[in-house]
Coordinates of C-alpha atoms and ligand atoms in Angstrom, one line a residue:
M4 CA 5.0 -24.6 -3.1
E5 CA 2.7 -21.8 -2.8
V6 CA 3.0 -18.2 -2.1
L7 CA 1.4 -16.4 1.1
V8 CA 0.1 -13.2 0.6
T9 CA -0.2 -11.3 3.7
G10 CA -2.9 -8.5 3.8
A11 CA -5.0 -10.7 0.8
S12 CA -8.0 -8.4 1.0
G13 CA -6.4 -5.3 1.5
N14 CA -5.5 -2.6 -1.0
V15 CA -2.3 -4.4 -2.7
G16 CA -2.7 -7.8 -1.4
A17 CA -5.5 -8.7 -3.3
Y18 CA -4.1 -7.6 -6.7
V19 CA -0.9 -9.7 -5.6
V20 CA -3.5 -13.0 -5.3
E21 CA -4.9 -12.0 -8.4
E22 CA -1.6 -11.3 -10.5
L23 CA 0.1 -14.6 -9.3
S24 CA -3.2 -16.8 -9.4
R25 CA -4.0 -15.6 -13.0
R26 CA 0.1 -16.5 -14.0
G27 CA -0.5 -20.2 -12.4
E28 CA 0.9 -19.9 -9.0
R29 CA -0.6 -21.3 -6.0
V30 CA -1.3 -18.7 -3.6
V31 CA -2.5 -18.7 -0.1
A32 CA -4.5 -16.0 0.9
A33 CA -4.2 -15.1 4.6
G34 CA -5.7 -12.5 7.2
T35 CA -7.5 -12.6 10.5
D36 CA -10.8 -13.1 8.9
V37 CA -11.1 -16.3 6.7
D38 CA -14.6 -16.0 5.2
K39 CA -14.1 -12.6 4.0
L40 CA -11.0 -14.1 2.1
K41 CA -13.1 -17.3 1.0
R42 CA -15.9 -14.9 -0.5
R43 CA -13.5 -13.0 -1.9
F44 CA -11.1 -15.4 -3.7
G45 CA -13.4 -18.6 -3.9
E46 CA -10.9 -20.9 -6.3
Q47 CA -8.2 -18.6 -7.0
A48 CA -6.3 -18.8 -3.5
R49 CA -6.4 -21.2 -0.4
P50 CA -7.5 -19.3 2.7
V51 CA -5.7 -19.3 6.4
V52 CA -6.1 -17.7 9.2
L53 CA -3.1 -15.5 10.0
D54 CA -3.0 -12.8 12.7
L55 CA 0.1 -11.2 12.8
T56 CA 0.6 -10.7 16.6
D57 CA -0.9 -14.5 17.3
P58 CA 2.4 -16.6 16.6
G59 CA 0.4 -19.6 17.5
T60 CA -1.3 -18.8 13.6
Y61 CA 2.1 -18.7 12.0
P62 CA 2.5 -22.6 11.6
G63 CA -1.1 -23.2 10.1
A64 CA -0.4 -20.1 7.5
L65 CA 3.0 -21.1 6.6
A66 CA 3.0 -24.8 6.0
G67 CA 3.9 -25.6 2.3
V68 CA 4.8 -22.1 1.4
D69 CA 8.2 -21.0 0.2
R70 CA 7.3 -17.1 -0.8
V71 CA 5.9 -14.4 1.3
F72 CA 4.5 -11.1 0.4
L73 CA 4.3 -9.1 3.2
I74 CA 2.6 -6.3 4.3
R75 CA 2.6 -3.9 7.7
P76 CA -1.1 -3.6 8.8
P77 CA -1.9 0.6 9.2
H78 CA -3.0 -0.5 12.6
L79 CA 0.3 -2.2 13.6
G80 CA 2.4 1.0 14.6
K81 CA 5.3 -0.3 15.9
P82 CA 7.6 -2.2 13.7
E83 CA 8.3 -4.6 16.7
D84 CA 4.8 -6.2 15.9
L85 CA 6.7 -7.5 12.6
Y86 CA 9.5 -9.3 14.1
P87 CA 8.0 -12.6 15.6
F88 CA 6.7 -13.5 12.1
I89 CA 10.0 -11.8 10.4
D90 CA 11.8 -14.6 12.9
A91 CA 9.3 -17.3 12.1
L92 CA 10.2 -16.7 7.9
K93 CA 13.6 -17.4 8.9
E94 CA 13.0 -20.1 10.8
H95 CA 11.0 -22.0 8.0
G96 CA 13.7 -21.2 5.0
I97 CA 11.3 -19.0 3.0
Q98 CA 13.0 -18.3 -0.7
L99 CA 11.8 -14.5 -1.1
V100 CA 10.3 -12.2 1.3
A101 CA 8.4 -9.4 -0.9
F102 CA 7.9 -6.3 1.6
L103 CA 5.5 -3.8 1.2
S104 CA 7.3 -0.8 1.9
L105 CA 7.1 3.2 1.6
M106 CA 8.6 5.2 -0.9
G107 CA 11.8 7.2 0.7
V108 CA 12.6 4.9 3.5
E109 CA 16.0 4.2 2.8
K110 CA 16.5 8.0 3.9
N111 CA 13.9 8.3 6.5
P112 CA 14.4 6.3 9.7
F113 CA 11.1 7.4 11.0
P114 CA 8.1 5.2 9.4
P115 CA 8.2 2.0 10.9
H116 CA 8.9 0.4 7.5
H117 CA 12.4 1.5 7.6
K118 CA 13.2 -0.9 11.1
I119 CA 11.2 -4.1 9.3
E120 CA 13.4 -3.5 6.1
K121 CA 16.6 -3.7 8.3
Y122 CA 15.0 -6.3 10.4
I123 CA 14.6 -8.7 7.2
E124 CA 18.0 -7.9 6.0
A125 CA 19.6 -8.7 9.4
A126 CA 17.6 -12.2 9.7
G127 CA 19.6 -13.0 6.6
L128 CA 16.2 -13.7 4.8
P129 CA 16.3 -13.2 0.8
Y130 CA 14.4 -10.0 0.3
A131 CA 12.6 -7.5 -2.3
H132 CA 11.6 -4.1 -0.7
I133 CA 8.4 -2.7 -2.8
R134 CA 8.5 0.9 -2.3
P135 CA 5.4 2.4 -3.3
G136 CA 4.4 6.2 -3.4
F137 CA 0.9 7.3 -2.6
F138 CA -1.7 5.0 -3.8
M139 CA -4.5 6.1 -6.0
Q140 CA -6.7 4.2 -3.7
N141 CA -6.5 7.0 -1.1
L142 CA -8.1 9.1 -2.7
S143 CA -11.0 6.4 -4.2
G144 CA -11.3 5.3 -0.2
I145 CA -10.2 7.5 2.8
H146 CA -10.6 10.6 0.9
A147 CA -13.5 10.1 -1.1
A148 CA -16.2 11.2 1.4
E149 CA -15.3 14.9 0.9
I150 CA -15.0 14.6 -2.6
K151 CA -18.8 13.1 -2.9
A152 CA -20.5 15.1 0.1
M153 CA -18.6 18.6 -1.0
N154 CA -17.2 18.4 -4.5
Q155 CA -13.7 19.0 -2.4
V156 CA -10.0 17.1 -2.2
F157 CA -9.6 17.9 1.5
I158 CA -6.2 17.1 1.8
P159 CA -3.5 19.1 3.8
A160 CA -0.5 19.0 0.9
G161 CA 0.1 22.5 0.0
K162 CA 1.2 23.4 -3.4
S163 CA 3.6 19.5 -3.3
R164 CA 3.2 17.2 -6.1
T165 CA 2.4 13.2 -5.8
S166 CA 3.7 11.0 -7.8
F167 CA 0.5 8.4 -7.6
I168 CA 0.2 4.9 -8.1
D169 CA -2.4 2.2 -8.5
A170 CA -2.1 -0.5 -6.1
A171 CA -2.7 -2.8 -9.0
D172 CA 0.5 -2.0 -10.5
I173 CA 1.7 -2.3 -7.0
G174 CA 0.2 -5.8 -7.1
L175 CA 1.2 -6.8 -10.6
A176 CA 5.6 -5.8 -9.4
A177 CA 5.0 -7.7 -6.5
A178 CA 3.9 -10.8 -8.1
T179 CA 7.0 -10.2 -10.7
V180 CA 9.6 -10.5 -8.2
L181 CA 7.6 -13.4 -6.3
R182 CA 7.3 -15.4 -9.3
D183 CA 11.1 -15.5 -9.7
P184 CA 13.0 -15.3 -6.5
K185 CA 16.4 -16.1 -7.8
V186 CA 16.6 -12.9 -10.3
Y187 CA 15.2 -11.0 -7.5
T188 CA 17.2 -11.4 -4.3
N189 CA 18.3 -8.8 -2.0
T190 CA 16.5 -5.7 -4.6
C191 CA 14.8 -2.5 -3.7
Y192 CA 12.4 -1.2 -6.1
T193 CA 10.4 2.9 -5.6
L194 CA 7.2 2.5 -7.4
T195 CA 5.5 5.5 -8.5
G196 CA 3.3 6.7 -11.4
A197 CA 4.7 8.5 -14.8
E198 CA 3.5 11.7 -13.8
S199 CA 3.7 13.8 -10.3
L200 CA 0.7 15.9 -10.1
D201 CA -0.1 18.8 -7.5
Y202 CA -3.8 19.1 -5.9
D203 CA -5.2 21.1 -7.9
Q204 CA -4.6 18.8 -10.9
V205 CA -6.0 16.3 -9.1
A206 CA -9.1 18.1 -8.8
E207 CA -9.5 18.8 -12.5
I208 CA -9.0 15.5 -12.9
L209 CA -11.6 14.6 -11.1
S210 CA -13.8 17.2 -12.3
R211 CA -13.0 16.0 -15.9
V212 CA -14.2 12.7 -16.1
T213 CA -17.3 13.1 -13.1
G214 CA -18.5 16.3 -14.9
R215 CA -18.8 18.4 -11.6
N216 CA -16.7 21.6 -10.2
I217 CA -14.3 19.7 -7.9
T218 CA -12.1 22.0 -6.1
Y219 CA -9.0 21.4 -3.9
A220 CA -9.6 22.6 -0.6
R221 CA -6.3 22.8 0.5
P222 CA -6.6 22.8 4.5
G223 CA -3.6 23.3 6.8
L224 CA -2.7 20.5 8.3
W225 CA -4.5 21.2 11.8
K226 CA -7.8 22.0 10.4
Y227 CA -7.3 18.7 8.8
R228 CA -6.2 16.7 11.8
Q229 CA -9.1 18.6 13.6
Y230 CA -12.0 17.3 10.8
Y231 CA -10.7 14.0 10.8
I232 CA -11.0 13.5 14.2
R233 CA -13.8 15.4 15.1
Q234 CA -16.2 15.3 11.9
R235 CA -14.7 12.2 10.6
K236 CA -13.9 10.4 14.2
L237 CA -11.1 8.6 12.8
D238 CA -8.5 7.2 15.3
P239 CA -6.4 10.2 16.4
S240 CA -3.2 8.0 16.1
Y241 CA -4.2 7.3 12.5
V242 CA -4.9 10.5 11.8
N243 CA -1.5 11.5 13.6
V244 CA 0.3 9.2 10.9
T245 CA -1.5 10.9 8.1
V246 CA -0.7 14.0 8.9
A247 CA 3.2 13.2 9.5
L248 CA 2.9 11.4 5.9
Y249 CA 1.4 14.9 4.4
L250 CA 4.0 17.1 6.2
M251 CA 6.5 14.8 4.5
T252 CA 4.6 15.3 1.1
R253 CA 5.1 19.0 1.3
L254 CA 8.3 18.7 1.9
G255 CA 8.5 17.2 -1.7
T256 CA 9.3 13.5 -0.4
A257 CA 6.4 12.0 -2.7
A258 CA 7.0 14.1 -5.9
A259 CA 9.8 12.1 -7.4
V260 CA 9.0 9.2 -10.6
T261 CA 11.3 6.6 -11.4
P262 CA 11.5 4.1 -14.1
D263 CA 11.0 0.9 -12.0
F264 CA 7.6 0.0 -12.5
T265 CA 8.3 0.0 -16.3
Q266 CA 11.8 -2.0 -15.7
L267 CA 10.2 -4.6 -13.4
T268 CA 7.1 -5.1 -15.6
G269 CA 7.7 -3.9 -19.0
R270 CA 4.3 -1.6 -18.7
E271 CA 3.7 2.1 -18.1
P272 CA 2.5 2.5 -14.8
R273 CA -1.5 3.2 -15.1
S274 CA -2.6 6.8 -15.3
L275 CA -4.5 9.1 -12.8
E276 CA -7.1 9.4 -15.1
D277 CA -7.7 6.3 -15.9
F278 CA -8.2 5.2 -12.6
V279 CA -10.6 7.9 -11.8
R280 CA -12.8 6.6 -15.0
R281 CA -12.5 2.9 -13.8
H282 CA -13.5 3.7 -10.3
V283 CA -15.8 6.9 -11.1
D284 CA -18.4 5.2 -8.9
C285 CA -16.6 6.0 -5.5
F286 CA -16.5 9.8 -6.0
Ligands
NAP28 N1 -1.8 4.1 1.3 C1 -0.5 4.7 0.8 O1 -0.7 5.6 -0.4 C2 0.2 3.9 1.1 C3 1.7 4.1 0.5 C4 2.8 3.1 0.9 C5 2.9 2.2 1.6 N2 1.6 2.1 2.2 C6 1.9 0.9 3.1 O2 0.7 -0.2 2.7 C7 0.8 -1.2 3.8 C8 -1.1 -0.7 3.7 O3 -1.1 -1.5 2.7 P1 -3.0 -1.8 1.9 O4 -3.3 -0.5 2.1 O5 -2.7 -3.0 0.9 O6 -3.6 -2.8 3.3 P2 -5.0 -2.6 3.9 O7 -5.6 -2.3 2.4 O8 -5.1 -1.4 4.9 O9 -5.8 -3.6 4.7 C9 -4.8 -4.2 5.9 C10 -4.7 -5.8 5.6 O10 -3.8 -6.4 6.8 C11 -5.0 -7.3 7.4 N3 -4.6 -7.2 8.8 C12 -5.1 -6.7 9.3 N4 -4.6 -6.8 10.8 C13 -3.9 -7.7 10.7 C14 -3.5 -8.8 11.8 N5 -3.0 -8.6 13.2 N6 -2.9 -9.6 11.0 C15 -2.9 -9.9 10.0 N7 -3.4 -9.2 9.0 C16 -4.0 -8.0 9.3 C17 -6.4 -6.9 6.9 O11 -6.9 -8.2 6.7 P3 -7.9 -8.8 7.8 O12 -9.0 -8.1 8.1 O13 -8.5 -10.3 7.2 O14 -7.0 -9.3 8.8 C18 -5.9 -6.3 5.4 O15 -6.0 -7.1 4.5 C19 0.7 -0.1 5.0 O16 2.1 -0.4 6.0 C20 1.3 1.4 4.3 O17 2.1 2.1 5.2 C21 0.8 2.9 1.6

């Protein structure tokens, strides 16, 4: 049987595909753009079309599959968007659903991941909830523009700390549970890096590695929102979600360091400095 990886072209899904196929699992890489998946994975995975909002695509994606890595694509803001696919998993007799959730959702009902976790559990599906903190890839992705152009970390996180994790480590942890569904049935893991950094420390690391003077601009939430909507021209509803997440971060919700990654994989999480060195071209 095969493992279905949703969001296979995304930050985490791509690493889940790589980690599973490296360990000899047969992997089905799913997304709405099958040509992108073919180019990305070649022989590493079998590409299939899966649109979570189109139940007509479910049977083809689930054929021959007994385990699933499930993500909520960021633009699907309502938890209900994922319910039809979760119902289909139940019908299909899946052995384990590893759901990419979010650190702290067990105590916070507002992010959609909270209701999605509850829906998976209520469906009686064997689950492993993967709850990561902030991805290091946020720095090399969405926030890299200001680092590159202005030598500024333009993030409204105040003086708070964040225990960043590399999406590559999340991919390794997800592959670990998916390879051994019986052992990891009905479990939850909060995945963080090994250190909790404030954004002045993030700017110091970026400066050290790039050799430039990069500073933390520490914008207010409103200034950040206006800039990302007006200058960056990003979708206001997406920007509002990030504002809410940085508000929570200011309250300390992103700071905790947990041992879960090491307990699960036997490895130390990759450090932010190592990440910046490996992805220095992004900055
Ligand atoms: N960023 C963080 O710090 C952080 C921290 C904790 C949790 N999370 C959670 O992680 C999740 C995002 O993971 P990610 O960053 O790995 O994703 P991502 O890089 O944003 O990629 C999204 C993926 O979803 C696929 N997709 C888009 N629309 C789809 C649809 N209608 N049906 C099926 N697939 C679709 C895309 O592939 P195609 O284009 O091929 O369809 C793509 O592979 C979110 O739920 C987010 O809340 C993020």
